[in-house]
Structures are given as C-alpha cells and as structure tokens.
Coordinates of C-alpha atoms and ligand atoms in Angstrom, one line a residue:
M19 CA 123.4 91.6 134.0
I20 CA 121.1 90.2 130.9
D21 CA 119.0 93.4 129.4
K22 CA 115.1 92.5 129.7
Q23 CA 114.0 92.5 126.1
E24 CA 110.8 94.8 125.4
P25 CA 108.0 92.5 124.3
L26 CA 107.5 92.1 121.0
S27 CA 104.5 94.8 119.9
I28 CA 101.6 93.4 117.6
A29 CA 98.9 96.0 116.7
L30 CA 95.0 93.9 116.5
P31 CA 92.0 95.3 114.7
K32 CA 89.0 96.5 116.8
G33 CA 85.8 94.8 115.7
R34 CA 84.5 91.0 114.7
L35 CA 88.1 89.7 113.9
F36 CA 89.5 90.5 117.5
E37 CA 88.1 87.9 119.3
Q38 CA 89.0 85.1 116.8
V39 CA 92.4 86.4 117.0
Q40 CA 92.1 86.6 120.6
E41 CA 91.2 83.3 120.7
H42 CA 93.6 81.8 118.1
F43 CA 96.1 83.2 120.2
S44 CA 95.3 81.8 124.0
E45 CA 94.6 78.2 121.9
R46 CA 98.7 78.1 121.7
G47 CA 99.4 79.4 124.7
I48 CA 99.6 83.2 124.6
K49 CA 96.7 84.5 126.4
F50 CA 95.8 88.1 127.0
N51 CA 93.1 90.5 128.4
F52 CA 92.3 94.1 127.2
E53 CA 90.8 95.4 130.7
K54 CA 87.8 98.1 130.5
R55 CA 88.3 100.6 127.7
K56 CA 92.4 99.7 127.8
L57 CA 93.7 99.6 124.7
I58 CA 97.0 98.6 125.7
A59 CA 97.7 95.0 126.8
V60 CA 100.2 92.7 127.8
D61 CA 100.5 88.4 127.4
Q62 CA 100.7 86.8 130.7
S63 CA 104.6 85.8 130.3
N64 CA 105.1 89.2 129.3
S65 CA 106.8 88.7 125.5
Y66 CA 104.1 90.2 124.0
K67 CA 102.1 93.9 124.1
F68 CA 98.8 94.0 122.0
Y69 CA 97.7 97.3 121.4
L70 CA 94.1 97.6 119.9
V71 CA 93.5 99.7 117.2
K72 CA 90.9 100.6 114.2
N73 CA 91.0 98.6 111.0
S74 CA 92.4 101.2 109.0
D75 CA 94.8 103.0 111.5
L76 CA 96.6 99.4 111.5
P77 CA 99.3 99.8 108.7
I78 CA 100.1 103.4 110.3
Y79 CA 100.8 102.1 113.3
V80 CA 103.2 99.2 111.8
H81 CA 104.5 101.6 108.8
H82 CA 106.3 103.5 111.5
G83 CA 107.5 100.7 113.7
I84 CA 104.9 102.1 117.0
A85 CA 103.7 98.4 116.5
G86 CA 105.4 95.9 114.6
L87 CA 103.9 93.6 113.9
G88 CA 100.0 93.6 112.7
I89 CA 96.9 91.1 111.9
C90 CA 94.5 92.4 109.4
G91 CA 93.1 91.7 106.3
D92 CA 94.1 92.1 102.6
D93 CA 92.1 94.8 101.7
V94 CA 93.1 97.0 105.0
I95 CA 96.9 96.3 103.8
Y96 CA 96.1 96.9 100.0
E97 CA 94.0 100.2 100.5
S98 CA 97.1 101.6 103.3
E99 CA 99.7 101.3 99.6
R100 CA 102.0 100.2 102.4
E101 CA 104.6 98.1 102.2
F102 CA 105.3 95.1 104.6
F103 CA 106.6 92.0 105.2
R104 CA 103.9 89.5 105.3
L105 CA 104.6 86.7 107.6
L106 CA 101.8 84.2 108.1
D107 CA 97.8 83.6 106.4
F108 CA 95.8 82.6 108.9
D109 CA 92.7 80.2 108.4
F110 CA 90.1 82.5 110.1
G111 CA 88.2 85.7 108.9
G112 CA 88.6 85.3 105.3
T113 CA 86.2 87.3 103.4
R114 CA 85.8 88.4 99.7
L115 CA 85.4 91.9 98.2
S116 CA 82.3 91.5 95.5
L117 CA 80.5 93.8 93.4
A118 CA 77.6 94.0 94.1
G119 CA 73.7 94.8 92.6
P120 CA 70.4 94.8 92.8
T121 CA 68.8 91.6 91.8
D122 CA 67.3 92.7 88.8
A123 CA 69.7 94.9 87.3
P124 CA 72.6 92.9 85.6
W125 CA 75.7 94.4 85.6
P126 CA 76.6 96.2 82.2
S127 CA 79.9 94.9 81.8
D128 CA 80.6 97.2 78.4
S129 CA 79.0 100.3 79.2
D130 CA 80.6 103.5 81.3
N131 CA 79.6 106.1 83.9
I132 CA 78.6 103.3 86.3
A133 CA 78.8 104.6 89.5
I134 CA 80.0 102.3 92.3
A135 CA 80.3 103.0 96.1
T136 CA 82.6 101.8 97.8
S137 CA 85.2 102.2 100.9
Y138 CA 87.9 100.3 99.1
T139 CA 88.7 102.7 96.3
T140 CA 92.2 101.7 95.7
M141 CA 91.5 98.2 95.3
V142 CA 88.3 99.4 93.3
R143 CA 89.9 101.9 91.0
D144 CA 93.0 99.5 90.3
H145 CA 90.8 96.7 89.3
F146 CA 88.7 98.3 86.9
H147 CA 91.6 100.6 85.8
S148 CA 93.7 96.9 84.5
K149 CA 90.2 96.1 82.5
G150 CA 89.8 99.7 80.7
M151 CA 86.4 100.1 82.1
P152 CA 86.2 103.6 83.4
V153 CA 83.7 103.8 86.5
D154 CA 82.9 107.0 88.5
I155 CA 84.0 105.3 92.4
I156 CA 81.8 107.2 95.5
K157 CA 84.2 106.5 98.7
L158 CA 81.8 105.5 101.8
K159 CA 83.1 104.9 105.2
G160 CA 80.4 102.1 106.2
S161 CA 76.9 101.2 105.5
V162 CA 77.5 100.7 102.0
E163 CA 75.2 98.7 101.2
L164 CA 72.6 101.6 101.5
A165 CA 73.9 103.4 98.2
P166 CA 71.6 101.5 96.0
A167 CA 68.4 101.9 98.0
L168 CA 69.1 105.7 98.3
G169 CA 69.9 106.3 94.5
L170 CA 73.6 107.5 95.2
S171 CA 74.8 104.9 93.1
Q172 CA 73.4 101.6 91.8
Y173 CA 76.3 99.1 92.2
I174 CA 78.6 98.9 95.2
V175 CA 82.0 96.9 96.1
D176 CA 82.1 95.6 99.5
L177 CA 83.2 92.9 101.7
V178 CA 80.7 89.7 101.7
E179 CA 81.3 87.2 104.2
T180 CA 77.8 85.5 104.8
G181 CA 76.1 87.4 102.6
S182 CA 73.1 88.3 104.8
T183 CA 73.4 92.1 104.8
L184 CA 73.3 92.2 100.6
K185 CA 71.0 89.8 100.7
A186 CA 68.4 92.3 103.6
N187 CA 69.0 95.2 101.3
G188 CA 67.9 93.7 98.1
L189 CA 71.5 93.4 96.5
E190 CA 73.5 90.5 95.0
V191 CA 77.1 89.4 94.3
K192 CA 77.6 90.3 90.2
E193 CA 81.0 89.5 90.4
D194 CA 84.1 88.3 92.9
L195 CA 86.6 90.7 92.6
F196 CA 89.1 89.5 95.0
N197 CA 89.9 86.8 98.1
V198 CA 90.7 88.5 101.5
K199 CA 92.4 86.6 103.5
V200 CA 94.3 87.6 106.9
R201 CA 97.3 87.9 107.7
M202 CA 100.4 88.9 109.9
V203 CA 102.5 91.8 108.4
S204 CA 105.5 93.1 110.0
N205 CA 107.2 96.2 109.6
K206 CA 110.6 95.4 107.8
A207 CA 113.0 96.7 110.0
Y208 CA 111.4 95.5 113.1
Y209 CA 111.5 92.2 111.7
K210 CA 115.2 92.6 110.7
L211 CA 116.0 93.5 114.5
N212 CA 113.8 90.8 116.2
Y213 CA 114.0 87.9 113.7
H214 CA 114.3 85.5 116.0
R215 CA 111.5 85.8 118.1
I216 CA 109.6 86.7 115.9
S217 CA 110.7 83.3 114.2
K218 CA 109.7 81.6 117.6
L219 CA 106.0 83.5 117.4
L220 CA 105.4 82.4 113.7
N221 CA 105.9 78.7 115.1
I222 CA 103.4 79.2 117.9
L223 CA 100.9 80.7 116.0
K224 CA 101.7 77.6 113.5
G225 CA 101.1 75.1 115.6
A226 CA 97.8 72.8 116.2
Ligands
LIG20 C1 81.2 94.2 106.9 C2 80.8 94.2 105.4 C3 79.2 94.2 105.1 C4 79.3 93.2 106.2 C5 79.2 91.9 105.3 O1 80.8 95.1 107.2 O2 81.1 96.1 105.0 O3 78.6 95.3 105.4 O4 80.3 93.4 106.8 O5 79.1 90.6 105.9 P1 77.9 89.6 105.7 O6 77.9 89.4 104.4 O7 78.1 88.4 106.8 O8 76.8 90.5 105.8 P2 81.0 95.4 109.3 O9 79.9 95.0 109.3 O10 81.9 95.3 109.4 O11 80.5 97.3 109.3 P3 80.5 98.2 108.3 O12 79.4 98.3 106.9 O13 80.9 99.2 108.8 O14 81.5 98.0 107.0

C-alpha cells in the first residue's frame, strides 16, 4: 500500500497581496478558497494546504516548519532576520521602500540627529549604518504617514506603491532605498525533504 502524502503546506499573507496570490494560483489550475473566517484551506486536488497568516508572522511559521513554504515580500523576509531558500519571484505585488518627507523640506543628507519613523527598523538601520549616517529610528506599526503631520518625526521610510498615501498626507519620496519583490520562500529542511513536489509546484507557478 502506498502512503498518502500530506499536502505541501504554504503560508499566505493576509491583506492586499492575498487576492493576487490566489488569482495567480487559480490561473494555473490550483484552486482554493478560505471559507468564511477560516484560516486554513486545501486546494481541490488535496495537494496543497494553505494557511492565512499576518504578513509579519509569516517568516515565523516557515522558520519553524509549520508551513514549509511561504509567499511574502522582501521587506518581510529582511525584517525577520531569518534564513530561507528563495525559490521564485512573482511579477505582481512589487513595491519600493522609500524615504519620504514633507514636500517643502529637502532631505538633509549631510546632517545628523534626523528622526525617521518606520515599521522597517532593521532595513532602515542597516541602510543608514552602511552609509555611516546616524539617524534616530522610531518604530511604528502602521499609518506611518501620520508621523510628520503630528510632529513625531520629519521623515518616514515606508512602502510606496502608487504614491497616493504620501501625496494625500503632504509627503513626497526623497529617495528610493530598496525594490521589494514578492517571493516564494522555503524552510530549508522542508525543501530538501520535498524537493520533487516543490519543483513540480514551481514549474506550475512559472507557467503562463
Ligand atoms: C501600505 C504602506 C503605505 C501604503 C502605500 O500601507 O505602508 O501606507 O500602503 O501605498 P500607496 O503608495 O499605493 O498609497 P497599508 O495599506 O498596507 O497599511 P499600513 O499603513 O497598516 O501599513
């Protein structure tokens, strides 16, 4: 008798990326839906099990092997400070991590004591550290664009997609720091154990 294999486990991010991921899979024949309020779904062929998790928690699930695979942006991978195999990048969901400030305030690139509010403290710290530029980093979990308006910091570093949130809050990009791609990552041990099935999945996802 042949043992029935467990479906491959894949963590997916809640939020604006989710629908694009679901559509990408569906167009390639992997169809799944999360029933109302449920956070686990299995595809119609019972080959893939999906977990719907908070974006910033996704690396934790993959690191611990609870989900063998995960889909998220470079920003989330970088901030987690964990090591994964990066298997595939997708052509949707790309953004930029940018430094922004008020339209009437030039970026003072040669002065110190600049406060920057951001959710991406590791990326921002490493970026300015590599430039030898001291900055005060203030960690916020969201609505970062409010910080300059309320006087918490003059500058912010945040994801910019269309730029409309910046514009609506009187801010503009002063400098793009990183291009952020959406990737499929894998727990390293899980990849080695499930190499053939993961390769098959990658071929499906690469297909037009
Ligand atoms: C993200 C990001 C910016 C906004 C950028 O926020 O943090 O605020 O999108 O998009 P735009 O350039 O198209 O306006 P999100 O809506 O994910 O929520 P958050 O503020 O909680 O991070």
